[in-house]
PDB file of C-alpha atoms in Angstrom:
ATOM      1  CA  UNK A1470     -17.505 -36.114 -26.139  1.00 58.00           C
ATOM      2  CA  UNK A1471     -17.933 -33.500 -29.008  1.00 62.00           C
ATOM      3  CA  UNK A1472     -21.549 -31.817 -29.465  1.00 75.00           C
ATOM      4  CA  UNK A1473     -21.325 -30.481 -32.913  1.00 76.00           C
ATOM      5  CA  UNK A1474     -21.189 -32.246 -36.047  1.00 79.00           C
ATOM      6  CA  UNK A1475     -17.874 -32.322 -36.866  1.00 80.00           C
ATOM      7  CA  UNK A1476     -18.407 -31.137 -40.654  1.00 84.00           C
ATOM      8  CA  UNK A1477     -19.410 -27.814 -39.106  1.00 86.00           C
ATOM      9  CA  UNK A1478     -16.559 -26.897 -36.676  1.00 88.00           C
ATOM     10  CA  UNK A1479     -13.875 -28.192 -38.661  1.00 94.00           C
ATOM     11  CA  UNK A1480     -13.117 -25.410 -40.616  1.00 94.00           C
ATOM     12  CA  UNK A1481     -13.552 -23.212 -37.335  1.00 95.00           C
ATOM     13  CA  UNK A1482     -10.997 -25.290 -35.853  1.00 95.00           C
ATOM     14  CA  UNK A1483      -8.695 -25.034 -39.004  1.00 97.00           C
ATOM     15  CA  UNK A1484      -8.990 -21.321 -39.106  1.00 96.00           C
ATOM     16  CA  UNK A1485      -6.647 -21.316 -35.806  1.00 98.00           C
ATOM     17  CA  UNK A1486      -4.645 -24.552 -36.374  1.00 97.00           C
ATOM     18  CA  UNK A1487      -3.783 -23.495 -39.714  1.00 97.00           C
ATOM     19  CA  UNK A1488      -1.825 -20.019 -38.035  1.00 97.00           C
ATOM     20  CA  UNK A1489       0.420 -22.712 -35.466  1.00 97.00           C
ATOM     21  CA  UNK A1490      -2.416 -23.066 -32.924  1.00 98.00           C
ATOM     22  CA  UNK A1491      -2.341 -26.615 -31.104  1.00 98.00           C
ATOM     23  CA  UNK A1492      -5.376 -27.790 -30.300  1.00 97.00           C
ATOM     24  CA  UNK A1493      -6.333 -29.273 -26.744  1.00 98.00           C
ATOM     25  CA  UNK A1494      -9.170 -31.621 -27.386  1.00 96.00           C
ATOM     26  CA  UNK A1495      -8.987 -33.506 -23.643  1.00 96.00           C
ATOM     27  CA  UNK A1496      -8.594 -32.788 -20.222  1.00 97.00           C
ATOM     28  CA  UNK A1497      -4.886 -34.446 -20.703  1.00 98.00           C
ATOM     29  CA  UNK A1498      -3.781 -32.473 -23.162  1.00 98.00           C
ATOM     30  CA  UNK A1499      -4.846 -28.882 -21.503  1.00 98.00           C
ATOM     31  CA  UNK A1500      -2.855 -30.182 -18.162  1.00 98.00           C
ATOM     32  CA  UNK A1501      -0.020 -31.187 -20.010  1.00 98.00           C
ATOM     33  CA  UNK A1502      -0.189 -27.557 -21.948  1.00 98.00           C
ATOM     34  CA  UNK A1503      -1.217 -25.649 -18.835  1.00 97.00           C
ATOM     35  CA  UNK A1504       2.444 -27.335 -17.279  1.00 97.00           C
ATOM     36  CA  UNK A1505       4.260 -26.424 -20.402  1.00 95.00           C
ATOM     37  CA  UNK A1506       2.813 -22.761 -20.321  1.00 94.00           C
ATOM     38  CA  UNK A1507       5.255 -22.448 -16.952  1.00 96.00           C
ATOM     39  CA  UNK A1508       7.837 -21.097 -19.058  1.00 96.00           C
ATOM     40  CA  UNK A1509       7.498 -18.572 -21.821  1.00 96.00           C
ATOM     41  CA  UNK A1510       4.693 -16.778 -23.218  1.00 97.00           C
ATOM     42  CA  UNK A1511       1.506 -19.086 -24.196  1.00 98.00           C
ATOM     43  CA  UNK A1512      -1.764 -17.657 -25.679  1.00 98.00           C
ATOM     44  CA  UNK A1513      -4.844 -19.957 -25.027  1.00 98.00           C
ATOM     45  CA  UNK A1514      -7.370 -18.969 -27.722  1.00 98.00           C
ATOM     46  CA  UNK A1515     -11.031 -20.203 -26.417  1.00 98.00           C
ATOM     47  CA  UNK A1516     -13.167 -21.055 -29.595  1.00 97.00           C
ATOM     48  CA  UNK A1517     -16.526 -20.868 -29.671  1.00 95.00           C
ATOM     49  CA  UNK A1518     -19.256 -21.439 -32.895  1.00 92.00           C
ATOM     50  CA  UNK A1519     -20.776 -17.642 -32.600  1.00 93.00           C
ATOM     51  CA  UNK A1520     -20.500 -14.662 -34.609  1.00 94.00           C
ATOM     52  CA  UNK A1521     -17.854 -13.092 -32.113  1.00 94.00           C
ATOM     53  CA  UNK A1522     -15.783 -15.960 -32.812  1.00 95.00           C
ATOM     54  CA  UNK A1523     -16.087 -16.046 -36.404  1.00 95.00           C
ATOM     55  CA  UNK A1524     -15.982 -12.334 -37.028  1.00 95.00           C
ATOM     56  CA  UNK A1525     -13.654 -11.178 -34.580  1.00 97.00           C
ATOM     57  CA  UNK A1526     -11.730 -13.620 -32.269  1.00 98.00           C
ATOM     58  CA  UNK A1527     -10.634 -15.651 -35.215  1.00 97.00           C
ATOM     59  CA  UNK A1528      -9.760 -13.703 -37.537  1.00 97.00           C
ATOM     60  CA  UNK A1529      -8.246 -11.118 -34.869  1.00 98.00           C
ATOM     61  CA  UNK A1530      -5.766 -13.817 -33.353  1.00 98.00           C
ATOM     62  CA  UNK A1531      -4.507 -14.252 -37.118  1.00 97.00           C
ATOM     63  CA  UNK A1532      -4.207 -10.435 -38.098  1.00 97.00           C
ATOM     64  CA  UNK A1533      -2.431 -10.110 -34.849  1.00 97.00           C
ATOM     65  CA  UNK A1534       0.039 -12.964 -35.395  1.00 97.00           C
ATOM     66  CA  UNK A1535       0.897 -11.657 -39.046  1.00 94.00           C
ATOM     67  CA  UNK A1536       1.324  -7.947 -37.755  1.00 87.00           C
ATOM     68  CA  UNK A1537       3.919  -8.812 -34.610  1.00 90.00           C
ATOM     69  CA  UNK A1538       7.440  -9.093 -34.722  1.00 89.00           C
ATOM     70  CA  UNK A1539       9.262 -12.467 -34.848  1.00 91.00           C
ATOM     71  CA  UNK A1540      10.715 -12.189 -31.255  1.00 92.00           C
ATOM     72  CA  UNK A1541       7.140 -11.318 -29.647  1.00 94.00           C
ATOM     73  CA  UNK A1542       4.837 -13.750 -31.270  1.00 96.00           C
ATOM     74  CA  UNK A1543       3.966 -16.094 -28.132  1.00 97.00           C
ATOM     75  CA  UNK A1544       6.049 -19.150 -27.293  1.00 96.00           C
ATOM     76  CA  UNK A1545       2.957 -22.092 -27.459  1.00 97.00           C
ATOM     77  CA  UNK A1546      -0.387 -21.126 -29.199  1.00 98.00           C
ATOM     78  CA  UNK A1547      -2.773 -23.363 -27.344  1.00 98.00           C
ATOM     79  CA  UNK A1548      -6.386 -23.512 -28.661  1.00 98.00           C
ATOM     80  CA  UNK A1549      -9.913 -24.905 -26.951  1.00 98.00           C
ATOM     81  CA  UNK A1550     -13.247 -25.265 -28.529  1.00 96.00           C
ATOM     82  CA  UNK A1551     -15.625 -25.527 -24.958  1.00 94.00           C
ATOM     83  CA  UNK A1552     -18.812 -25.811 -26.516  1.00 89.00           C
ATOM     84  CA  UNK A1553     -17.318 -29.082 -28.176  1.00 90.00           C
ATOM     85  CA  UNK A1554     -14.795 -30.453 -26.684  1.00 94.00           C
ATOM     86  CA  UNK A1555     -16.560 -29.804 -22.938  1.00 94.00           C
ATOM     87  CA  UNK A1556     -14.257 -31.736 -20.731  1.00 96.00           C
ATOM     88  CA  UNK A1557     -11.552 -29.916 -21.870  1.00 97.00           C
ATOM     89  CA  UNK A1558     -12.678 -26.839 -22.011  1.00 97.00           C
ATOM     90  CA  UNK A1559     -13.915 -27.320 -18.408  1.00 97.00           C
ATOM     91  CA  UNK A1560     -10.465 -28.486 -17.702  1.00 98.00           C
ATOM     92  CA  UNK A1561      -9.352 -25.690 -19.168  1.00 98.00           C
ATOM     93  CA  UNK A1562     -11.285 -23.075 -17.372  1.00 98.00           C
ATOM     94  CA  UNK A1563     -10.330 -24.717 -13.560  1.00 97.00           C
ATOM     95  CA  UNK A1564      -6.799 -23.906 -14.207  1.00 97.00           C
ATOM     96  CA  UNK A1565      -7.811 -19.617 -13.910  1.00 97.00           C
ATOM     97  CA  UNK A1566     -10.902 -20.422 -11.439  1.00 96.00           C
ATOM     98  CA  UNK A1567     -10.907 -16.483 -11.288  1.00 95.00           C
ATOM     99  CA  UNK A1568     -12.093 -15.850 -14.546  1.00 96.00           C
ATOM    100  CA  UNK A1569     -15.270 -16.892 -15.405  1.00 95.00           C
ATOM    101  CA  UNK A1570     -15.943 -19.310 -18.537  1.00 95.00           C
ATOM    102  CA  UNK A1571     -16.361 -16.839 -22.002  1.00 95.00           C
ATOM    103  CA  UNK A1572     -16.129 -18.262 -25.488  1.00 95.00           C
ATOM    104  CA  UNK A1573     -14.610 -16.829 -27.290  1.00 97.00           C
ATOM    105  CA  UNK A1574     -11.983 -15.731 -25.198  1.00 98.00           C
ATOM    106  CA  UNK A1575      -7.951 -15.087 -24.898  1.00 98.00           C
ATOM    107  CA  UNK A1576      -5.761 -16.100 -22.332  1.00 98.00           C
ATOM    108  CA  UNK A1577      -2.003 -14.969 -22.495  1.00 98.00           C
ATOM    109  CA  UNK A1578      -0.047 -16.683 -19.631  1.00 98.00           C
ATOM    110  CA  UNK A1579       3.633 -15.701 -18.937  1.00 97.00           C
ATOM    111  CA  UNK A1580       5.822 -18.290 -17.147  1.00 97.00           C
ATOM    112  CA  UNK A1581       2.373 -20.193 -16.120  1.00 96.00           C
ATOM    113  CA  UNK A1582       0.902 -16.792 -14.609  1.00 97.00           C
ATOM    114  CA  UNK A1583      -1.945 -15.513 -16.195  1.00 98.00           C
ATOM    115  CA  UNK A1584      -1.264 -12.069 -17.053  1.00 98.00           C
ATOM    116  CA  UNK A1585      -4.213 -11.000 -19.543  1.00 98.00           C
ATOM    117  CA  UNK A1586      -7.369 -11.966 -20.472  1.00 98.00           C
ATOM    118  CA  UNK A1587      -9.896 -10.900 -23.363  1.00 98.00           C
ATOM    119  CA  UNK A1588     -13.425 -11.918 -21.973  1.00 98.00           C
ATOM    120  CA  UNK A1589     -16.146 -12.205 -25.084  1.00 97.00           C
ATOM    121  CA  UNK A1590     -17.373  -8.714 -24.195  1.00 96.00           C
ATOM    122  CA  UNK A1591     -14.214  -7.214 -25.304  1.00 96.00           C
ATOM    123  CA  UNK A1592     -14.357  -8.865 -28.303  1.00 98.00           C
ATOM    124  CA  UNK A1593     -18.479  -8.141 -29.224  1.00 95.00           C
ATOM    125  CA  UNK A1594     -19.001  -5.289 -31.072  1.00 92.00           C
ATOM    126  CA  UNK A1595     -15.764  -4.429 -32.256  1.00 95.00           C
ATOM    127  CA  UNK A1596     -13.606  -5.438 -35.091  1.00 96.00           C
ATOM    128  CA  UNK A1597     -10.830  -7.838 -36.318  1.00 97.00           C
ATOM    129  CA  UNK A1598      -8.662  -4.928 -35.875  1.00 97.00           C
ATOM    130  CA  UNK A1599      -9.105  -3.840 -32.862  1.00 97.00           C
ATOM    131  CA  UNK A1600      -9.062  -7.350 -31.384  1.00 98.00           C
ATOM    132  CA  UNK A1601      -5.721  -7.489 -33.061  1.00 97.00           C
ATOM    133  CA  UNK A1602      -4.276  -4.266 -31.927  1.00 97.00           C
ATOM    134  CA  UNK A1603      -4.819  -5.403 -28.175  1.00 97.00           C
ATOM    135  CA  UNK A1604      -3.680  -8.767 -28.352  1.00 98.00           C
ATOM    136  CA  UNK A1605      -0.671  -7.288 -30.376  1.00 97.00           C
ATOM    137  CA  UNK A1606      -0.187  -4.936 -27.892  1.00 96.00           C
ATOM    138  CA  UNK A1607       0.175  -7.421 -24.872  1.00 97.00           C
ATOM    139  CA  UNK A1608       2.438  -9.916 -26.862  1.00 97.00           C
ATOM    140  CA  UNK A1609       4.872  -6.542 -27.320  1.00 95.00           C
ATOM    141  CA  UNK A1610       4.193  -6.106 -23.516  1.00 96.00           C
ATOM    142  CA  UNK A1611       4.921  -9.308 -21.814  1.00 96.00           C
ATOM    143  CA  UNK A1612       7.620 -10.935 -24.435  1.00 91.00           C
ATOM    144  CA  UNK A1613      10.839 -11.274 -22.936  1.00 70.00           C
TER     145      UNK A1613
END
């Protein structure tokens, strides 16, 4: 069940499915991503409606996707929207029971391990860039 009008998130949703970004809008499709994320790199970007989200997460992902070499962009870009699409972003969120729920958020998964994770408070505060310049950094890091 969405919670937001759907006039209102659809261009937030946009902003990340027009870079490649597939979005995961049920509990169905997050398993069925969260079993193809077992090979490769896969970057799970967690959207939210806030100002971190529109300022920095967002536009961050994109900046960092334009700026990387070819043969380290991830494998699958994965997207979830929790505070709309709830089931799946609980769903989502039970497959790394260690990490707590944050939207927005980044999850980078090698070979279905989760190997970094950029909780809302690294993302608050700070700019596009420097959202980009980590996330950049750990596609370089963990591409094979």
């Amino acid at each position: 069940m969405a919670y937001y009008n759907p006039m209102l998130v659809k261009p937030m949703r946009e902003e990340l499915t027009e870079v490649g970004f597939t979005e995961l809008r049920t509990s169905q499709d997050v398993d069925a991503a969260m079993e193809d994320a077992k090979k490769g790199l896969t970057l799970v970007a967690v959207n939210a409606t806030n100002k971190a989200a529109a300022g920095m997460a967002r536009p961050g992902v994109r900046l960092a996707l334009q700026d990387v070499a070819d043969s380290k962009l991830p494998d699958r870009l994965l997207t979830v929207f929790p505070g709309d699409d709830v089931e799946a972003g609980t769903t989502f969120f039970g497959h790394i029971p260690e990490i707590p729920p944050s939207d927005p958020s980044f999850a980078l998964f090698k070979d279905g391990e989760l190997v970094y994770f950029m909780p809302l408070h690294r993302i608050e505060g700070r700019d596009a860039g420097m959202v980009a310049d980590d996330l950049k950094a750990k596609f370089e890091e963990f591409a094979q």
